[in-house]
Amino acid sequence: MEDRVIFFDTTLRDGEQSPGASMNSAEKLRIAMQLERLGVDVMEAGFPASSPGDFESVQIIANRIKNVEIAGLARTAKNDIDQAWGAIRDAAKPRIHTFIATSDIHMKYKLKMTREEVIGEAVESVKYARSLCESVEFSTEDGTRSDRDFLCRIFEAVIAAGATTINLPDTVGYTVPEEFSELVSYVRQHTPNIHKAVMSVHCHNDLGLATANTLAGIRAGARQAEVTINGIGERAGNTSLEEIVMTLFTRRDQMALGSGIHTQEIHPTSRLISMITGIVVQPNKAIVGANAFAHEAGIHQDGVLKNPMTYEIMSPETVGLAGNNMVIGKHSGRHAFQDRLRQMGYELKREELNALFIKFKQLADKRKEILEEDIEALVAEEILRVPDIYELLYLNVVSGTVAVPTATVKLKIRDKEAQSAGFGVGPIDAAFNTIVKMINSTAKLMRFSVNAITGGMDAQGEVTARLQENGFVALGKGTDSDIITASAKAFVNGLNRLEHMKQNPRLSPNESVL
Ligand code: KIV
Ligand code: ZN
């Protein structure tokens, strides 16, 4: 049988812990469906005990996704394990993932527990989890700063208690490749029953070494890699799935290891995550950055035209960057539109389809061609959004080299319409000031980014606005051919999300329970 790496994707759990990356249940389900298409083996759908909202999203995903193992995270506590099991029990393939910290610094200051107490609690929890679920993963938080013999003892004990996967995390992104590879080898050699479990690695990118460390762990014998799409995650993020998958694929000569990942789905998945979380991928990011396959230097362009292998170690098509992904246009009917949505994995209700079709026609009137990314953007904006309290009905801006930038805005606020005008240092500032004044909001704009979704002069602008109010952080997204309108839509969407958070008591996205 082929020696392969199990891909455990934690975009929906560790990835969601990226500052400002919180998602609603519909968005998470959409991502889960795409991860299934991508071919991950396990997806960690969330941390059910962390909030009722997380419990619900994990449950929705567990009930819907059939071909991927669904993991729910739990601390080594009965209540956490019960919550995780409650959320995933109906999954076709459920997994409970339980963890406790094992470094002296965490045990002494955070847990206030001795090593013996930590082993005792880990064993009890794994036994309990195993009484509920066939597949149980155990992680040693801050593993790379833990005593290596203690790691071997706790791994031996939890495997004896029924753990089927043991995971060694570099929680704070501290290790370096040679050291990590030695640690993985040491654990494999000094844990007598290690062959009864799959060994996994989970790295963070604080020193920019997450990919190198994960590969070092795999070379030393780990056969599960915990990763996120685009490397999103706590602080500097997690190991990025696409980098590990494409290294294994491109350098089969170095590591003869297969995987179940359909590489052509890498780019669509990256795009979706970026659109939903609002976290823009840096242009020079390996594999999925906008420049990853762009050749600027004349000598390079000449070489690539003569033979792509001169400067390309992998083809853009392999990661799903097809040359022409034009899907439908102005003359397409409702049926063609619905078919295309189905191929993209969206099964919409009749009223959703009708609403989206109207928006699609409006866009098709303004644009020569509609790409899959445009449709994704429409779905994200029209279908996946939280129920709106505020709606942008009208925006008119006056701006120029001599005029004072002025915006006139009409909003629907709950069921009432209101109109006002205001000034700013630029047209976008004028629009934002006016909106804030109209709804009496104290929200502050923390980050603002504009992205062209597709190339060309008539590209749609996609705007992400990160807002903060009373400790809540929300990302608003808006798309339009006009970037000022896209900005106002993103701002209003962010305000709606803030309201939604305030009304649904759950963890603020910038609060971590870990
Ligand atoms: O980084 C970490 O230690 C984690 C564990 C919960 C696996 O995310
Ligand atoms: Zn982590």
Short mmCIF file of C-alpha atoms and ligand atoms in Angstrom, two decimals:
data_model
loop_
_atom_site.label_atom_id
_atom_site.label_comp_id
_atom_site.label_asym_id
_atom_site.label_seq_id
_atom_site.Cartn_x
_atom_site.Cartn_y
_atom_site.Cartn_z
CA MET A 1 0.00 0.00 0.00
CA GLU A 2 1.17 3.53 -0.79
CA ASP A 3 2.84 5.35 2.09
CA ARG A 4 0.82 8.53 2.50
CA VAL A 5 0.31 11.56 4.68
CA ILE A 6 -3.07 12.12 6.34
CA PHE A 7 -4.13 15.75 5.91
CA PHE A 8 -5.92 17.12 8.98
CA ASP A 9 -7.27 20.54 8.13
CA THR A 10 -7.92 22.92 11.02
CA THR A 11 -8.89 26.03 9.05
CA LEU A 12 -12.30 26.04 10.75
CA ARG A 13 -10.80 25.80 14.25
CA ASP A 14 -7.19 27.04 14.57
CA GLY A 15 -7.65 29.06 11.37
CA GLU A 16 -10.73 30.74 12.78
CA GLN A 17 -8.59 31.85 15.73
CA SER A 18 -6.85 34.31 13.38
CA PRO A 19 -7.67 37.79 14.64
CA GLY A 20 -10.89 38.93 12.97
CA ALA A 21 -11.49 35.68 11.07
CA SER A 22 -14.73 34.63 12.74
CA MET A 23 -17.29 33.11 10.38
CA ASN A 24 -20.97 32.34 10.60
CA SER A 25 -22.40 28.80 10.28
CA ALA A 26 -23.32 29.16 6.61
CA GLU A 27 -19.82 30.35 5.77
CA LYS A 28 -18.28 27.49 7.73
CA LEU A 29 -20.47 24.94 5.97
CA ARG A 30 -19.49 26.38 2.61
CA ILE A 31 -15.82 26.02 3.55
CA ALA A 32 -16.41 22.48 4.82
CA MET A 33 -17.97 21.52 1.48
CA GLN A 34 -14.97 22.90 -0.36
CA LEU A 35 -12.54 21.09 1.98
CA GLU A 36 -14.41 17.88 1.14
CA ARG A 37 -13.90 18.60 -2.57
CA LEU A 38 -10.23 19.32 -1.91
CA GLY A 39 -9.89 15.83 -0.43
CA VAL A 40 -8.69 16.45 3.12
CA ASP A 41 -8.83 13.33 5.29
CA VAL A 42 -9.93 15.01 8.52
CA MET A 43 -11.39 18.45 9.14
CA GLU A 44 -11.47 19.99 12.58
CA ALA A 45 -14.83 21.73 12.39
CA GLY A 46 -14.51 23.69 15.64
CA PHE A 47 -14.33 23.67 19.41
CA PRO A 48 -17.92 22.89 20.47
CA ALA A 49 -17.50 23.72 24.18
CA SER A 50 -16.17 27.20 23.37
CA SER A 51 -19.59 28.67 22.51
CA PRO A 52 -23.13 27.67 21.51
CA GLY A 53 -22.41 29.13 18.05
CA ASP A 54 -19.39 26.89 17.60
CA PHE A 55 -21.35 23.85 18.79
CA GLU A 56 -24.05 24.56 16.23
CA SER A 57 -21.63 25.04 13.31
CA VAL A 58 -19.79 21.82 14.13
CA GLN A 59 -23.09 19.95 14.32
CA ILE A 60 -24.29 21.34 10.97
CA ILE A 61 -21.01 20.30 9.32
CA ALA A 62 -21.03 16.87 10.98
CA ASN A 63 -24.53 16.18 9.69
CA ARG A 64 -23.75 17.30 6.17
CA ILE A 65 -20.22 16.17 5.26
CA LYS A 66 -20.02 12.47 4.47
CA ASN A 67 -16.58 11.76 3.03
CA VAL A 68 -14.28 13.39 5.56
CA GLU A 69 -13.64 12.55 9.20
CA ILE A 70 -15.04 15.39 11.36
CA ALA A 71 -13.08 16.31 14.47
CA GLY A 72 -14.35 18.34 17.41
CA LEU A 73 -11.79 19.84 19.79
CA ALA A 74 -12.10 19.36 23.56
CA ARG A 75 -9.94 20.11 26.57
CA THR A 76 -9.30 17.08 28.80
CA ALA A 77 -12.51 17.72 30.71
CA LYS A 78 -15.69 15.64 30.73
CA ASN A 79 -17.92 18.54 29.83
CA ASP A 80 -15.75 19.51 26.83
CA ILE A 81 -15.71 15.92 25.61
CA ASP A 82 -19.49 15.63 26.04
CA GLN A 83 -19.97 18.83 24.04
CA ALA A 84 -17.59 17.69 21.30
CA TRP A 85 -19.33 14.32 21.08
CA GLY A 86 -22.77 15.96 21.12
CA ALA A 87 -21.81 18.02 18.10
CA ILE A 88 -20.13 15.28 16.02
CA ARG A 89 -21.93 12.11 17.04
CA ASP A 90 -24.04 11.98 13.84
CA ALA A 91 -21.06 12.41 11.53
CA ALA A 92 -20.32 9.56 9.15
CA LYS A 93 -16.79 9.51 10.59
CA PRO A 94 -16.48 11.35 13.93
CA ARG A 95 -13.24 12.07 15.82
CA ILE A 96 -12.78 13.55 19.30
CA HIS A 97 -9.60 15.59 19.58
CA THR A 98 -8.61 16.23 23.19
CA PHE A 99 -5.57 18.11 24.46
CA ILE A 100 -3.72 19.26 27.55
CA ALA A 101 -0.51 21.26 27.98
CA THR A 102 2.64 19.30 28.86
CA SER A 103 5.44 21.89 29.11
CA ASP A 104 6.65 22.71 32.62
CA ILE A 105 5.83 26.40 32.11
CA HIS A 106 2.21 25.66 31.09
CA MET A 107 1.68 23.02 33.79
CA LYS A 108 3.09 25.24 36.54
CA TYR A 109 1.56 28.62 35.66
CA LYS A 110 -1.50 27.89 33.56
CA LEU A 111 -2.79 24.52 34.74
CA LYS A 112 -1.24 24.53 38.23
CA MET A 113 -0.96 20.77 37.95
CA THR A 114 1.87 18.28 38.48
CA ARG A 115 3.08 15.96 35.74
CA GLU A 116 1.33 13.02 37.43
CA GLU A 117 -1.94 14.92 37.56
CA VAL A 118 -1.64 15.83 33.87
CA ILE A 119 -1.02 12.21 32.88
CA GLY A 120 -3.94 11.09 35.06
CA GLU A 121 -6.33 13.60 33.50
CA ALA A 122 -5.16 12.83 29.97
CA VAL A 123 -5.67 9.08 30.46
CA GLU A 124 -9.14 9.52 32.02
CA SER A 125 -10.22 11.82 29.20
CA VAL A 126 -8.93 9.60 26.42
CA LYS A 127 -10.62 6.56 28.03
CA TYR A 128 -13.88 8.48 28.28
CA ALA A 129 -13.62 9.83 24.73
CA ARG A 130 -12.85 6.33 23.46
CA SER A 131 -15.94 4.97 25.23
CA LEU A 132 -17.93 7.30 22.95
CA CYS A 133 -15.99 7.41 19.71
CA GLU A 134 -13.76 5.00 17.75
CA SER A 135 -11.34 7.70 16.63
CA VAL A 136 -9.64 9.71 19.39
CA GLU A 137 -6.75 12.11 18.95
CA PHE A 138 -4.66 13.34 21.85
CA SER A 139 -2.42 16.46 21.68
CA THR A 140 0.29 17.69 24.02
CA GLU A 141 -0.09 21.46 23.89
CA ASP A 142 3.30 23.25 23.87
CA GLY A 143 4.81 19.85 23.04
CA THR A 144 8.06 21.21 21.62
CA ARG A 145 8.89 22.94 24.92
CA SER A 146 8.03 19.85 26.96
CA ASP A 147 10.43 17.35 28.52
CA ARG A 148 10.92 14.64 25.89
CA ASP A 149 10.78 11.71 28.31
CA PHE A 150 7.60 13.10 29.82
CA LEU A 151 6.15 13.30 26.28
CA CYS A 152 6.96 9.63 25.72
CA ARG A 153 5.36 8.68 29.04
CA ILE A 154 2.15 10.55 28.38
CA PHE A 155 1.91 9.28 24.79
CA GLU A 156 2.44 5.69 25.97
CA ALA A 157 -0.26 6.12 28.61
CA VAL A 158 -2.87 7.65 26.28
CA ILE A 159 -2.24 5.08 23.55
CA ALA A 160 -2.79 2.36 26.16
CA ALA A 161 -6.01 4.21 27.09
CA GLY A 162 -7.23 4.10 23.48
CA ALA A 163 -5.86 7.13 21.58
CA THR A 164 -5.69 6.33 17.86
CA THR A 165 -3.69 9.45 16.87
CA ILE A 166 -1.11 11.27 18.97
CA ASN A 167 -0.25 14.81 17.98
CA LEU A 168 2.89 16.78 18.81
CA PRO A 169 2.22 20.52 18.49
CA ASP A 170 4.74 23.31 18.24
CA THR A 171 2.13 25.60 19.78
CA VAL A 172 4.30 28.71 20.00
CA GLY A 173 6.24 28.23 16.75
CA TYR A 174 9.53 27.82 18.61
CA THR A 175 11.25 24.76 17.21
CA VAL A 176 13.67 24.51 14.24
CA PRO A 177 13.63 21.71 11.66
CA GLU A 178 16.61 19.60 12.84
CA GLU A 179 15.48 19.80 16.44
CA PHE A 180 11.88 18.90 15.57
CA SER A 181 12.92 15.98 13.43
CA GLU A 182 15.05 14.66 16.31
CA LEU A 183 12.16 15.10 18.73
CA VAL A 184 9.74 13.20 16.50
CA SER A 185 12.31 10.41 16.04
CA TYR A 186 12.95 10.31 19.79
CA VAL A 187 9.24 10.01 20.57
CA ARG A 188 8.88 7.27 17.97
CA GLN A 189 11.82 5.33 19.37
CA HIS A 190 10.99 5.72 23.06
CA THR A 191 7.23 5.25 23.13
CA PRO A 192 6.89 1.44 23.20
CA ASN A 193 3.34 1.22 21.82
CA ILE A 194 3.74 4.03 19.22
CA HIS A 195 2.95 1.62 16.36
CA LYS A 196 -0.64 1.40 17.66
CA ALA A 197 -1.33 5.08 16.82
CA VAL A 198 -0.76 7.49 13.97
CA MET A 199 1.79 10.15 14.81
CA SER A 200 0.81 13.69 13.88
CA VAL A 201 2.54 17.10 13.85
CA HIS A 202 0.97 20.55 14.25
CA CYS A 203 3.19 23.59 13.72
CA HIS A 204 2.78 27.34 14.11
CA ASN A 205 4.62 29.88 12.01
CA ASP A 206 6.00 32.42 14.51
CA LEU A 207 9.53 32.09 13.09
CA GLY A 208 8.35 31.39 9.54
CA LEU A 209 9.36 27.72 9.96
CA ALA A 210 5.98 25.96 10.11
CA THR A 211 6.30 24.33 6.68
CA ALA A 212 9.96 23.34 7.18
CA ASN A 213 9.18 21.93 10.63
CA THR A 214 6.16 19.97 9.42
CA LEU A 215 8.20 18.46 6.59
CA ALA A 216 10.98 17.61 9.06
CA GLY A 217 8.37 15.86 11.24
CA ILE A 218 7.07 13.91 8.24
CA ARG A 219 10.61 12.89 7.25
CA ALA A 220 11.10 11.63 10.80
CA GLY A 221 8.04 9.41 10.51
CA ALA A 222 4.95 11.49 11.35
CA ARG A 223 2.11 10.52 9.04
CA GLN A 224 -0.51 13.16 9.83
CA ALA A 225 0.05 16.86 9.10
CA GLU A 226 -2.20 19.44 10.75
CA VAL A 227 -2.58 22.41 8.44
CA THR A 228 -4.77 25.33 7.39
CA ILE A 229 -5.57 26.84 4.02
CA ASN A 230 -3.39 29.88 3.26
CA GLY A 231 -1.65 29.17 6.60
CA ILE A 232 -4.20 31.22 8.55
CA GLY A 233 -4.27 30.75 12.32
CA GLU A 234 -3.31 32.16 15.73
CA ARG A 235 -0.69 34.94 15.55
CA ALA A 236 1.60 34.21 12.56
CA GLY A 237 -0.62 31.29 11.58
CA ASN A 238 -0.31 27.53 11.06
CA THR A 239 1.42 25.36 8.49
CA SER A 240 -0.23 25.96 5.16
CA LEU A 241 -1.80 22.95 3.48
CA GLU A 242 -0.87 24.01 -0.02
CA GLU A 243 2.85 24.28 0.78
CA ILE A 244 3.07 20.77 2.25
CA VAL A 245 0.90 19.20 -0.47
CA MET A 246 2.83 20.81 -3.32
CA THR A 247 6.22 20.02 -1.78
CA LEU A 248 5.27 16.35 -1.50
CA PHE A 249 3.89 16.47 -5.06
CA THR A 250 6.76 18.38 -6.67
CA ARG A 251 9.56 16.62 -4.76
CA ARG A 252 8.33 13.03 -4.95
CA ASP A 253 11.96 12.20 -5.69
CA GLN A 254 12.82 13.30 -2.13
CA MET A 255 9.83 11.98 -0.19
CA ALA A 256 7.87 9.20 -1.83
CA LEU A 257 4.62 10.03 -0.04
CA GLY A 258 1.13 10.32 -1.48
CA SER A 259 -1.97 12.13 -0.26
CA GLY A 260 -5.67 12.25 -1.02
CA ILE A 261 -5.58 15.95 -1.97
CA HIS A 262 -6.94 16.99 -5.38
CA THR A 263 -4.36 19.65 -6.15
CA GLN A 264 -6.58 21.40 -8.74
CA GLU A 265 -8.86 22.42 -5.88
CA ILE A 266 -6.07 24.28 -4.06
CA HIS A 267 -6.55 27.63 -5.70
CA PRO A 268 -10.38 27.69 -5.53
CA THR A 269 -10.14 26.73 -1.85
CA SER A 270 -7.60 29.44 -1.11
CA ARG A 271 -9.75 32.02 -2.86
CA LEU A 272 -12.85 30.98 -0.91
CA ILE A 273 -11.10 31.17 2.46
CA SER A 274 -9.70 34.56 1.65
CA MET A 275 -13.09 35.83 0.52
CA ILE A 276 -14.96 34.53 3.56
CA THR A 277 -12.42 35.47 6.23
CA GLY A 278 -11.41 38.71 4.54
CA ILE A 279 -7.76 37.78 5.10
CA VAL A 280 -6.01 38.75 1.91
CA VAL A 281 -3.25 36.40 0.74
CA GLN A 282 0.10 38.19 0.39
CA PRO A 283 0.98 38.45 -3.33
CA ASN A 284 4.29 36.59 -2.97
CA LYS A 285 2.80 33.74 -0.89
CA ALA A 286 4.02 30.36 -2.17
CA ILE A 287 1.54 28.44 -4.34
CA VAL A 288 -1.53 30.68 -3.87
CA GLY A 289 -0.19 34.26 -3.94
CA ALA A 290 -1.18 36.39 -6.94
CA ASN A 291 2.47 36.47 -8.07
CA ALA A 292 3.25 32.81 -7.44
CA PHE A 293 3.16 32.07 -11.16
CA ALA A 294 3.83 35.57 -12.55
CA HIS A 295 7.09 36.04 -14.42
CA GLU A 296 8.21 39.63 -14.52
CA ALA A 297 11.80 39.57 -15.78
CA GLY A 298 12.18 39.54 -19.57
CA ILE A 299 14.64 36.65 -19.47
CA HIS A 300 12.19 34.60 -17.41
CA GLN A 301 9.25 35.41 -19.69
CA ASP A 302 11.28 34.44 -22.72
CA GLY A 303 12.31 31.16 -21.09
CA VAL A 304 8.77 30.28 -20.02
CA LEU A 305 7.44 30.94 -23.52
CA LYS A 306 10.07 28.60 -24.96
CA ASN A 307 9.50 25.95 -22.30
CA PRO A 308 7.56 26.54 -19.03
CA MET A 309 9.87 24.13 -17.19
CA THR A 310 12.72 26.66 -17.51
CA TYR A 311 11.33 28.70 -14.63
CA GLU A 312 8.23 26.83 -13.43
CA ILE A 313 8.73 23.91 -11.07
CA MET A 314 5.00 23.15 -11.14
CA SER A 315 2.30 24.18 -13.57
CA PRO A 316 -0.39 26.70 -12.61
CA GLU A 317 -3.02 24.22 -13.84
CA THR A 318 -1.89 21.67 -11.22
CA VAL A 319 -3.06 23.98 -8.43
CA GLY A 320 -6.28 24.92 -10.21
CA LEU A 321 -5.22 28.13 -11.88
CA ALA A 322 -6.89 27.38 -15.18
CA GLY A 323 -6.25 29.89 -17.97
CA ASN A 324 -9.86 30.56 -18.83
CA ASN A 325 -12.50 30.08 -16.20
CA MET A 326 -15.16 32.15 -17.90
CA VAL A 327 -18.36 30.49 -16.89
CA ILE A 328 -21.45 32.30 -18.01
CA GLY A 329 -22.40 35.63 -19.44
CA LYS A 330 -25.11 38.15 -20.02
CA HIS A 331 -27.26 35.83 -22.12
CA SER A 332 -27.22 32.86 -19.77
CA GLY A 333 -30.59 31.87 -18.38
CA ARG A 334 -31.65 30.89 -14.89
CA HIS A 335 -31.08 27.21 -15.64
CA ALA A 336 -27.48 27.67 -16.76
CA PHE A 337 -26.89 29.84 -13.72
CA GLN A 338 -28.36 27.24 -11.36
CA ASP A 339 -26.31 24.47 -13.04
CA ARG A 340 -23.14 26.45 -12.59
CA LEU A 341 -23.96 27.08 -8.93
CA ARG A 342 -24.54 23.35 -8.44
CA GLN A 343 -21.17 22.53 -10.01
CA MET A 344 -19.62 24.98 -7.58
CA GLY A 345 -21.29 23.14 -4.71
CA TYR A 346 -24.18 25.51 -3.98
CA GLU A 347 -27.68 24.10 -3.68
CA LEU A 348 -29.83 27.19 -3.14
CA LYS A 349 -33.45 27.55 -2.12
CA ARG A 350 -35.78 28.91 -4.81
CA GLU A 351 -36.00 32.41 -3.26
CA GLU A 352 -32.21 32.55 -2.80
CA LEU A 353 -31.70 31.54 -6.41
CA ASN A 354 -34.15 34.20 -7.60
CA ALA A 355 -32.47 36.93 -5.57
CA LEU A 356 -29.02 35.88 -6.73
CA PHE A 357 -30.09 35.65 -10.36
CA ILE A 358 -31.25 39.28 -10.27
CA LYS A 359 -27.85 40.35 -8.88
CA PHE A 360 -26.08 38.22 -11.48
CA LYS A 361 -28.02 39.91 -14.31
CA GLN A 362 -27.21 43.35 -12.91
CA LEU A 363 -23.54 42.43 -12.83
CA ALA A 364 -23.64 40.87 -16.31
CA ASP A 365 -25.05 44.16 -17.64
CA LYS A 366 -21.98 45.97 -16.35
CA ARG A 367 -19.36 43.32 -17.18
CA LYS A 368 -18.31 41.57 -20.37
CA GLU A 369 -17.71 38.24 -18.72
CA ILE A 370 -18.56 36.67 -15.39
CA LEU A 371 -15.97 34.42 -13.77
CA GLU A 372 -16.42 31.79 -11.10
CA GLU A 373 -14.80 34.16 -8.60
CA ASP A 374 -17.50 36.75 -9.36
CA ILE A 375 -20.20 34.22 -8.59
CA GLU A 376 -18.45 33.24 -5.36
CA ALA A 377 -18.40 36.91 -4.40
CA LEU A 378 -22.12 37.28 -5.14
CA VAL A 379 -22.95 34.21 -3.06
CA ALA A 380 -20.77 35.42 -0.20
CA GLU A 381 -22.48 38.77 -0.23
CA GLU A 382 -26.09 37.76 -0.87
CA ILE A 383 -26.50 34.31 0.67
CA LEU A 384 -23.88 33.72 3.34
CA ARG A 385 -24.28 37.02 5.10
CA VAL A 386 -25.88 37.41 8.53
CA PRO A 387 -29.41 38.90 8.69
CA ASP A 388 -29.13 42.61 8.08
CA ILE A 389 -30.20 45.39 10.39
CA TYR A 390 -28.75 48.06 8.14
CA GLU A 391 -29.07 48.11 4.38
CA LEU A 392 -27.39 50.49 1.95
CA LEU A 393 -30.10 51.77 -0.36
CA TYR A 394 -28.34 54.64 -2.08
CA LEU A 395 -24.94 56.30 -2.20
CA ASN A 396 -23.82 59.36 -4.08
CA VAL A 397 -20.37 60.88 -3.66
CA VAL A 398 -18.87 64.09 -4.94
CA SER A 399 -15.10 64.23 -5.03
CA GLY A 400 -12.25 65.64 -7.08
CA THR A 401 -9.08 67.71 -6.89
CA VAL A 402 -10.89 70.85 -5.70
CA ALA A 403 -14.24 69.65 -4.29
CA VAL A 404 -14.69 68.83 -0.59
CA PRO A 405 -15.46 65.10 -0.65
CA THR A 406 -19.14 64.74 0.22
CA ALA A 407 -21.36 61.67 0.50
CA THR A 408 -25.12 61.40 0.48
CA VAL A 409 -26.32 58.11 1.91
CA LYS A 410 -29.73 56.48 2.17
CA LEU A 411 -29.94 53.58 4.60
CA LYS A 412 -32.66 51.21 5.74
CA ILE A 413 -32.27 50.98 9.51
CA ARG A 414 -34.39 48.07 10.66
CA ASP A 415 -37.62 48.94 8.82
CA LYS A 416 -37.19 52.69 8.46
CA GLU A 417 -35.47 54.59 5.69
CA ALA A 418 -33.16 57.48 6.51
CA GLN A 419 -31.01 59.83 4.47
CA SER A 420 -28.10 62.07 5.38
CA ALA A 421 -24.99 63.74 3.99
CA GLY A 422 -21.48 64.27 5.37
CA PHE A 423 -17.88 65.16 4.57
CA GLY A 424 -14.55 63.44 4.79
CA VAL A 425 -10.94 63.62 3.70
CA GLY A 426 -11.81 61.47 0.70
CA PRO A 427 -14.99 59.98 -0.80
CA ILE A 428 -14.74 56.72 1.18
CA ASP A 429 -14.10 58.58 4.43
CA ALA A 430 -17.10 60.81 3.65
CA ALA A 431 -19.33 57.76 3.10
CA PHE A 432 -18.13 56.05 6.30
CA ASN A 433 -18.53 59.21 8.40
CA THR A 434 -22.06 59.68 7.16
CA ILE A 435 -23.05 56.07 7.84
CA VAL A 436 -21.56 56.13 11.37
CA LYS A 437 -23.38 59.38 12.13
CA MET A 438 -26.72 58.01 10.86
CA ILE A 439 -26.69 54.92 13.04
CA ASN A 440 -24.94 56.50 16.00
CA SER A 441 -22.21 53.89 16.02
CA THR A 442 -18.93 54.00 17.93
CA ALA A 443 -17.33 51.38 15.66
CA LYS A 444 -13.75 52.11 14.61
CA LEU A 445 -12.26 51.10 11.28
CA MET A 446 -9.16 49.03 12.07
CA ARG A 447 -8.17 47.73 8.65
CA PHE A 448 -9.31 48.38 5.14
CA SER A 449 -8.25 46.60 1.97
CA VAL A 450 -9.29 46.70 -1.66
CA ASN A 451 -8.68 43.80 -3.99
CA ALA A 452 -9.48 43.36 -7.68
CA ILE A 453 -11.26 40.01 -7.83
CA THR A 454 -10.52 39.44 -11.47
CA GLY A 455 -8.14 41.13 -13.90
CA GLY A 456 -8.99 43.81 -16.44
CA MET A 457 -10.23 47.38 -16.33
CA ASP A 458 -13.78 46.30 -15.51
CA ALA A 459 -12.77 44.02 -12.63
CA GLN A 460 -15.00 43.89 -9.57
CA GLY A 461 -13.49 45.50 -6.51
CA GLU A 462 -13.67 43.44 -3.34
CA VAL A 463 -13.35 45.43 -0.15
CA THR A 464 -12.73 44.14 3.34
CA ALA A 465 -13.30 46.43 6.32
CA ARG A 466 -12.27 45.30 9.79
CA LEU A 467 -14.32 47.06 12.46
CA GLN A 468 -14.01 47.09 16.21
CA GLU A 469 -16.53 48.12 18.86
CA ASN A 470 -16.59 47.34 22.58
CA GLY A 471 -14.11 44.49 22.24
CA PHE A 472 -15.94 42.89 19.30
CA VAL A 473 -14.15 42.64 15.98
CA ALA A 474 -16.03 42.05 12.73
CA LEU A 475 -15.04 41.82 9.11
CA GLY A 476 -17.33 43.35 6.56
CA LYS A 477 -17.12 42.45 2.89
CA GLY A 478 -18.51 44.19 -0.15
CA THR A 479 -18.08 43.78 -3.88
CA ASP A 480 -18.99 46.10 -6.69
CA SER A 481 -17.56 47.36 -9.97
CA ASP A 482 -17.30 50.74 -8.20
CA ILE A 483 -14.84 50.58 -5.31
CA ILE A 484 -16.50 53.40 -3.36
CA THR A 485 -19.80 51.52 -3.43
CA ALA A 486 -17.95 48.29 -2.58
CA SER A 487 -16.37 50.10 0.39
CA ALA A 488 -19.71 51.39 1.67
CA LYS A 489 -21.22 47.89 1.29
CA ALA A 490 -18.29 46.37 3.21
CA PHE A 491 -18.65 48.96 5.96
CA VAL A 492 -22.40 48.37 6.32
CA ASN A 493 -21.83 44.59 6.25
CA GLY A 494 -19.25 44.96 9.06
CA LEU A 495 -21.71 47.03 11.12
CA ASN A 496 -24.37 44.34 10.64
CA ARG A 497 -21.92 41.68 11.81
CA LEU A 498 -21.05 43.71 14.89
CA GLU A 499 -24.76 44.01 15.74
CA HIS A 500 -25.18 40.27 15.18
CA MET A 501 -22.31 39.53 17.58
CA LYS A 502 -23.72 41.81 20.24
CA GLN A 503 -27.12 40.14 20.00
CA ASN A 504 -25.80 36.56 19.99
CA PRO A 505 -23.74 36.15 23.12
CA ARG A 506 -20.79 34.03 22.14
CA LEU A 507 -17.06 34.48 22.27
CA SER A 508 -15.78 37.61 20.70
CA PRO A 509 -13.49 36.61 17.81
CA ASN A 510 -10.52 38.21 19.51
CA GLU A 511 -11.02 36.15 22.66
CA SER A 512 -9.30 32.80 22.58
CA VAL A 513 -10.31 30.05 24.95
CA LEU A 514 -6.98 28.24 24.53
O1 KIV B 1 -1.33 24.80 18.79
C1 KIV B 1 -1.84 23.96 19.54
O2 KIV B 1 -1.23 23.47 20.50
C2 KIV B 1 -3.20 23.55 19.25
C3 KIV B 1 -3.69 22.33 19.98
C4 KIV B 1 -5.07 22.49 20.47
C5 KIV B 1 -3.54 21.13 19.09
O3 KIV B 1 -3.85 24.12 18.41
ZN ZN B 2 -2.53 25.30 17.06
#
